[in-house]
Short mmCIF file of C-alpha atoms in Angstrom, two decimals:
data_model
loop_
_atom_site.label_atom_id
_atom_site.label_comp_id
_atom_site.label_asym_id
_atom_site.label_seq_id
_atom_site.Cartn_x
_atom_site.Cartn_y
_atom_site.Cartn_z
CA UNK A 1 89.42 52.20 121.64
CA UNK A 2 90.92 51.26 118.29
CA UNK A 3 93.79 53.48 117.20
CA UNK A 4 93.15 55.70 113.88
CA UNK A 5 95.19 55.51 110.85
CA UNK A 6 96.91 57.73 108.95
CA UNK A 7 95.46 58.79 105.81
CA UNK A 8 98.98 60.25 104.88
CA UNK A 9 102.20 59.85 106.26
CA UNK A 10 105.46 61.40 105.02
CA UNK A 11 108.83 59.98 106.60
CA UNK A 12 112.15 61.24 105.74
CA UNK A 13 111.14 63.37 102.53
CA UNK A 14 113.76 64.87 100.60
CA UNK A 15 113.58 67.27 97.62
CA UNK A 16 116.52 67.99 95.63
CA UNK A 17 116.45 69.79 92.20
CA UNK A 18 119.44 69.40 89.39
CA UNK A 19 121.30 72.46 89.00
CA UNK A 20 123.83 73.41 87.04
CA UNK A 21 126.36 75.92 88.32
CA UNK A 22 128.47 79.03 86.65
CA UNK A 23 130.91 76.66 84.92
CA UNK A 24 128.54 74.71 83.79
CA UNK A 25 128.97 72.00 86.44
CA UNK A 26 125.75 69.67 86.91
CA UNK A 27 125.01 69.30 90.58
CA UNK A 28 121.72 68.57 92.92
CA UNK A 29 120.42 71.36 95.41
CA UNK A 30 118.80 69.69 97.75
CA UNK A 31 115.51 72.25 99.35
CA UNK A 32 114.01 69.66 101.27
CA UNK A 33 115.63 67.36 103.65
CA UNK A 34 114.14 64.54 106.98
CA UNK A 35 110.62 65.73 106.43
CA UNK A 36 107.91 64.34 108.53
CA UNK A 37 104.89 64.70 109.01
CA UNK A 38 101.14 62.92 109.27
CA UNK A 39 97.57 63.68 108.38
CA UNK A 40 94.65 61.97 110.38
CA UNK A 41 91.21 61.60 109.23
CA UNK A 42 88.76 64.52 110.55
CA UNK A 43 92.04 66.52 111.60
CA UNK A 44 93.21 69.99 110.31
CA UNK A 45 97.05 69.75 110.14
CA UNK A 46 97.98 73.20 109.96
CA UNK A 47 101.62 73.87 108.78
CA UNK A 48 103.67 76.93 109.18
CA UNK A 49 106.77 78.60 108.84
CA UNK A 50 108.24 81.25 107.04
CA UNK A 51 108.99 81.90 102.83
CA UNK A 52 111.27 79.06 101.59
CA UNK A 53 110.71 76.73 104.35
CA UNK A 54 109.53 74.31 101.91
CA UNK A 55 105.98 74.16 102.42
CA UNK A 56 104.76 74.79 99.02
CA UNK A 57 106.86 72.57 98.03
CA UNK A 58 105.38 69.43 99.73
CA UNK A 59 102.34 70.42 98.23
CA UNK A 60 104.01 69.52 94.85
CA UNK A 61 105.56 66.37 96.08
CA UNK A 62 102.34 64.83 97.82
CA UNK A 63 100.63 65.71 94.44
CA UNK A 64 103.46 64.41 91.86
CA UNK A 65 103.54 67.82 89.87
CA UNK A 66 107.21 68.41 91.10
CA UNK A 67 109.36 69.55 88.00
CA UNK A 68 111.24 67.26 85.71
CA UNK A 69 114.33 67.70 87.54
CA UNK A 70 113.41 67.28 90.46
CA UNK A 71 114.45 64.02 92.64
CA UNK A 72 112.37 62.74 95.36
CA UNK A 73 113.40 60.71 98.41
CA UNK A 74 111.54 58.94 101.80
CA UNK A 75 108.47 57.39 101.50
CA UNK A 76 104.87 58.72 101.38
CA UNK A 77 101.89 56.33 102.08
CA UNK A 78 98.30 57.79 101.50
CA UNK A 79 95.12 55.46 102.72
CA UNK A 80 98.19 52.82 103.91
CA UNK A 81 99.59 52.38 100.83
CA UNK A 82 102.28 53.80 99.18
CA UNK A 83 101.86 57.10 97.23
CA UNK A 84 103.56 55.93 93.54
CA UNK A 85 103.30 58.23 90.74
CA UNK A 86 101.19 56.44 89.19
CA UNK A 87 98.79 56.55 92.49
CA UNK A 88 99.49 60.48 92.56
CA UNK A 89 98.34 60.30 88.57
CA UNK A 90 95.25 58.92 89.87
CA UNK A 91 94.17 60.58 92.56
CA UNK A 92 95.74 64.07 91.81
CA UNK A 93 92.26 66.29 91.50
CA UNK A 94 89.53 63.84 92.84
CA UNK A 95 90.46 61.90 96.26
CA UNK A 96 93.16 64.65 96.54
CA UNK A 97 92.56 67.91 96.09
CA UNK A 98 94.73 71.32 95.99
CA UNK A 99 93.66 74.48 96.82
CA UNK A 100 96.25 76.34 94.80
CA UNK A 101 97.98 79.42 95.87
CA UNK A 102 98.48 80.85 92.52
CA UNK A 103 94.85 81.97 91.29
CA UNK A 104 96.78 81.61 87.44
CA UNK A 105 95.50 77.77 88.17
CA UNK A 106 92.42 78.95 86.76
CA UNK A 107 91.69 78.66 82.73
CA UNK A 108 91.51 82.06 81.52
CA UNK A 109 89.52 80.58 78.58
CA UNK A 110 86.48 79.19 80.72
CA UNK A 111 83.74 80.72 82.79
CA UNK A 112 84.44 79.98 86.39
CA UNK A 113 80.77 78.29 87.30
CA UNK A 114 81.51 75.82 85.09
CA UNK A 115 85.80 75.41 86.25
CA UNK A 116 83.97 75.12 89.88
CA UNK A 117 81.79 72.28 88.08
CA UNK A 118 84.80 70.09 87.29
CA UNK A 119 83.73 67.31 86.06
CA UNK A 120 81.82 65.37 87.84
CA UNK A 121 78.51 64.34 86.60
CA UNK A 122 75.92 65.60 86.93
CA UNK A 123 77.09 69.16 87.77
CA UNK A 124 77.27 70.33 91.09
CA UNK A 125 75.88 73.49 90.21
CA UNK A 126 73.27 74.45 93.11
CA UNK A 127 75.70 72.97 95.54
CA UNK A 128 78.22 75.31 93.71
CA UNK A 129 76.14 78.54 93.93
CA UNK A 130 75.68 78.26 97.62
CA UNK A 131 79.25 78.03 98.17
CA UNK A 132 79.77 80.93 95.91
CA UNK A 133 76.58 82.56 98.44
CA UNK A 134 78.61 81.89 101.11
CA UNK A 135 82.18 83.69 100.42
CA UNK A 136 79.98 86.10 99.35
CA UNK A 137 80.45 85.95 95.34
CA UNK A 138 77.20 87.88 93.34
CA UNK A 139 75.35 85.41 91.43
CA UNK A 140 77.02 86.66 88.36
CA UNK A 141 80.39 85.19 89.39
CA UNK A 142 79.72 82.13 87.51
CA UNK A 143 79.08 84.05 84.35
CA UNK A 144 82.20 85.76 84.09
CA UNK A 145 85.97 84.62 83.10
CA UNK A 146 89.01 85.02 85.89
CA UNK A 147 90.50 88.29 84.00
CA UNK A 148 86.97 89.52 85.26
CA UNK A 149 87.47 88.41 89.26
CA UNK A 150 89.43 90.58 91.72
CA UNK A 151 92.55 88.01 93.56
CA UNK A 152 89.82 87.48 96.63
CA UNK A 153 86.90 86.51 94.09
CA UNK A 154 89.30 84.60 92.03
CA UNK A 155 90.90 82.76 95.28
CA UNK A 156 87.37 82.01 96.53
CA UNK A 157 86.71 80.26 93.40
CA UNK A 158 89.34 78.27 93.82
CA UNK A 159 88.40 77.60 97.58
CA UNK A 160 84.97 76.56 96.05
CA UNK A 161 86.65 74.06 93.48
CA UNK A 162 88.06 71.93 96.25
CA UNK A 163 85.39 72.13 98.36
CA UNK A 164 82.96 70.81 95.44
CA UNK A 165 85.43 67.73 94.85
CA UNK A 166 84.25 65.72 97.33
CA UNK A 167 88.67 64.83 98.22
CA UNK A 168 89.10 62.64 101.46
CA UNK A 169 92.02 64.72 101.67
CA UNK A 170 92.59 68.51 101.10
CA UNK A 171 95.47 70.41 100.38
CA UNK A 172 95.10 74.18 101.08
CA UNK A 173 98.45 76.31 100.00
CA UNK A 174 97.94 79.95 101.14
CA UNK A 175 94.01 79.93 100.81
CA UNK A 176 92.82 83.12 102.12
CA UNK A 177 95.25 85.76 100.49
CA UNK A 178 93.21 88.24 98.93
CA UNK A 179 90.41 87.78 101.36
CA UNK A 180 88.48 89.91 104.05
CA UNK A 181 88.71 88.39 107.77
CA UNK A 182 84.67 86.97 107.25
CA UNK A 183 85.67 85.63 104.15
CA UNK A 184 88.85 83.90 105.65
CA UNK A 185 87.01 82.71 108.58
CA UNK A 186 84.39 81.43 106.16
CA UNK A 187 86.65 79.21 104.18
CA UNK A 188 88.43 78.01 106.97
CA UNK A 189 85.04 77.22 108.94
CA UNK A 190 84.24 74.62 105.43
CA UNK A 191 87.53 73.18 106.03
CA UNK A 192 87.06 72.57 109.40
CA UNK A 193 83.46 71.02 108.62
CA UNK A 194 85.06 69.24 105.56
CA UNK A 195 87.62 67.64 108.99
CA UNK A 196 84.50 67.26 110.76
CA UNK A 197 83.39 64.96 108.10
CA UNK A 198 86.39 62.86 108.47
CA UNK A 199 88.45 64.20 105.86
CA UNK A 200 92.05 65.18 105.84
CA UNK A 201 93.44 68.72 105.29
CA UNK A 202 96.68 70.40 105.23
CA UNK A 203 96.32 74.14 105.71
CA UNK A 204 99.40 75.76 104.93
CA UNK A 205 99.49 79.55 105.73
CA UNK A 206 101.44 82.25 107.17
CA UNK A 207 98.59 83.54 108.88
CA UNK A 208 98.99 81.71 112.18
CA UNK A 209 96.53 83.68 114.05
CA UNK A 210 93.69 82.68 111.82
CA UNK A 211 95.02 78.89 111.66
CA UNK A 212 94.99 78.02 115.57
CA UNK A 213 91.30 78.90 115.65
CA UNK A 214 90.33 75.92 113.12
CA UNK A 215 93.49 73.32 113.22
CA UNK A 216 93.77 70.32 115.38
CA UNK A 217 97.84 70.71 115.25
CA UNK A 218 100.25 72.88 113.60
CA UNK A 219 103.56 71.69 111.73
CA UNK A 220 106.39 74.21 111.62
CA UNK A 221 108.96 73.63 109.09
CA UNK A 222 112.23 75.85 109.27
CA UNK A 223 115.10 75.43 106.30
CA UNK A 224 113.32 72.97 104.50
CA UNK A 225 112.44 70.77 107.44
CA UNK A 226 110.15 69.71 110.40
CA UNK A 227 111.16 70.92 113.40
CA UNK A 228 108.15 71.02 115.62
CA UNK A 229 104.49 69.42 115.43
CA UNK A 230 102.33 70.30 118.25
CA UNK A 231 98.51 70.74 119.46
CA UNK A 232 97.19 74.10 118.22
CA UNK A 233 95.97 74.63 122.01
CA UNK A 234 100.13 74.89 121.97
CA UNK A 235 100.78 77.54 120.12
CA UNK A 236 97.62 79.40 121.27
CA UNK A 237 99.45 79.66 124.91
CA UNK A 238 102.90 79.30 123.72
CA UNK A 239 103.98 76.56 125.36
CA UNK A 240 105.46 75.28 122.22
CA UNK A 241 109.35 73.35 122.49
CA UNK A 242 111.40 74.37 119.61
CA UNK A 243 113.52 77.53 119.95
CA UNK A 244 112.29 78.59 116.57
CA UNK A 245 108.79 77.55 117.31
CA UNK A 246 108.66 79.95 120.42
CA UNK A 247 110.41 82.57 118.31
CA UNK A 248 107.92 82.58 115.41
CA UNK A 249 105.34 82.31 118.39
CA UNK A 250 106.99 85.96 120.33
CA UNK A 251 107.23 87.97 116.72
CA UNK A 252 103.36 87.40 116.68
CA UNK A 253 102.30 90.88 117.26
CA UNK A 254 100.33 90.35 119.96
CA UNK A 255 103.24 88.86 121.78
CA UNK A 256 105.48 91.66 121.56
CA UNK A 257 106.64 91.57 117.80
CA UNK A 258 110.03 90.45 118.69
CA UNK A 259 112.57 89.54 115.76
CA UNK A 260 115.59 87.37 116.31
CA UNK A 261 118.48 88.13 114.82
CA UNK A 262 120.01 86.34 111.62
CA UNK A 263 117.92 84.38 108.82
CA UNK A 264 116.57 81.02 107.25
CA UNK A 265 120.03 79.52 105.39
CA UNK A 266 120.36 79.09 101.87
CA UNK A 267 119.28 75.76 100.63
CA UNK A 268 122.34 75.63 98.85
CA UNK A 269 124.40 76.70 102.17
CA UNK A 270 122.80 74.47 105.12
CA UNK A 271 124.78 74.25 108.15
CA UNK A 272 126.00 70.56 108.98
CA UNK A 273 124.16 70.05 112.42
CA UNK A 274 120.76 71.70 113.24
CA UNK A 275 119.56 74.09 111.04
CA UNK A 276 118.43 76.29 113.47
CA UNK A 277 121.80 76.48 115.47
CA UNK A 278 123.15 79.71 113.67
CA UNK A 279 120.17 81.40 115.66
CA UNK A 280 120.00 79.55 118.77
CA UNK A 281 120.79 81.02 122.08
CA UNK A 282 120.85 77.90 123.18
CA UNK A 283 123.15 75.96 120.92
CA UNK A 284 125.95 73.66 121.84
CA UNK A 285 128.75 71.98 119.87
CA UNK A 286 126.52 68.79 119.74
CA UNK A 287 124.04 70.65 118.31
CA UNK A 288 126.25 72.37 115.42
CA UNK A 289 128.14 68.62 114.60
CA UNK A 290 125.10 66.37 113.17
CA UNK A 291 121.02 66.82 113.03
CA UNK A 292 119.20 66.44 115.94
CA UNK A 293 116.67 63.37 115.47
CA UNK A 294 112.51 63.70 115.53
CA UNK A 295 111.56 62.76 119.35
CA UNK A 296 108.44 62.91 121.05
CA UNK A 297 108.15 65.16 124.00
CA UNK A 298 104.65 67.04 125.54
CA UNK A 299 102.57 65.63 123.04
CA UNK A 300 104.44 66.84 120.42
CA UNK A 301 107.17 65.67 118.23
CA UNK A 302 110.33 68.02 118.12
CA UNK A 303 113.82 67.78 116.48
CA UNK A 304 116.26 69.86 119.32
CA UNK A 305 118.06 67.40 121.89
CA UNK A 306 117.85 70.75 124.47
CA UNK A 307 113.64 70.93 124.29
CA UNK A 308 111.69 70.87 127.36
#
């Protein structure tokens, strides 16, 4: 059976932004560092991990709408091909499409049937009101500006937006914030028929519950790296191989709620081996004098030389 391509891969990403310091002194703070990851055709990647992890951020890189002083490192290639800015220019809000998680994306100068619209020609607009039927928006929504939506209507809007663009591949920051559980389920069921389709989408999300039931594999990022992808059937019986995987996995509340002592590092205070070795119980002096490389183990691909 021929093998399927990527339709984006991401090898060795960095992120770094220029800084300057409380002399004065220029300097680069580097919040992304050996980031990996890869996005099949009819696949939900699902990535998690907790606040300043970094996963907003590779939203902004795979897009190109990083800051101005911002530096980028590694290679991205979308469709086999590498993703140049110029390539992220042109397919930034047509063959890629975000799913933003600020609902201030929307123009508070335009009704939000016609933002939905976009601009393709003709106007999607009774493919656009069953959408808005479906998240459960009155008929009115369409009529009305975003200082007139609620965060849920205005985030289902958004939802809709992407939906309507017709991407190959779908990026989803923190979609269902603001949203009841039939509404969240909702959305996510479209991107899993969007997947279905043989599009790409990358779910990011804290709500891991929610995510297992509709992603094909979930990326967890810790410190501003990848430290564990595995199949979603993984993490729904916690056989996951990353110490920090199985932690986030036990502080799930219906496995016990348990914390671990300490917290994510400072981007501008990373320790000098594995990033997670400040927390470990496991941790050894190899693990605390250089990063642990990406191998493949169970399926799964996991940075920790003591996974099983």
């Amino acid at each position: 059976m021929e093998e399927k391509q990527p339709l984006l891969e991401i090898s060795d990403l960095s992120v770094s932004f220029r800084m300057y310091d409380g002399s004065l002194e220029q300097r680069q703070l580097q919040v992304i560092s050996s980031l990996s990851l890869t996005v099949y055709p009819g696949e939900i990647l699902a990535v998690a991990g907790s606040s300043g992890s970094g996963k907003s951020l590779l939203a902004a890189a795979i897009l190109g709408i990083l800051p101005a002083n911002a530096a980028v490192g590694g290679a991205m290639r979308y469709g086999g091909q590498p993703l140049t800015p110029e390539r992220q220019r042109s397919l930034r809000g047509g063959e890629i499409a975000l799913v933003p998680q600020s609902v201030a994306y929307l123009d508070p100068l335009m009704k939000v049937g016609r933002q939905a619209d976009g601009h393709q020609k003709p106007r999607p607009t009774a493919r656009r009101r069953e959408l808005f039927r479906r998240f459960g928006l009155p008929e009115k929504t369409e009529r009305l500006y975003p200082f007139q939506l609620s965060g849920g209507m205005a985030r289902r809007v958004l939802v809709s937006t992407a939906l309507l663009a017709d991407a190959q591949l779908v990026i989803a920051d923190e979609p269902t914030p603001g949203m009841g559980l039939e509404q969240a389920k909702e959305a996510l069921s479209m991107f899993r028929e969007m997947a279905d389709e043989g599009r790409g989408v990358v779910l990011i999300t804290h709500d891991i519950d929610l995510a297992v039931d509709f992603a094909d594999r979930i990326a967890v990022f810790y410190a501003g790296t990848t430290v564990e992808t595995a199949p979603a059937e993984d993490f729904r019986q916690g056989a996951l191989r990353h110490p920090y995987s199985q932690a986030l996995w036990r502080a799930l509340p219906q496995n016990g709620f348990q914390p671990i002592p300490g917290f994510q590092p400072y981007a501008g205070s990373l320790p000098k081996g594995c990033l997670f070795a400040p927390r470990c119980p496991h941790r050894t002096a190899e693990c605390e004098a250089a990063p642990p490389p990406v191998r493949t183990l169970r399926d799964g691909e996991v940075r920790c030389i003591h996974a099983t």
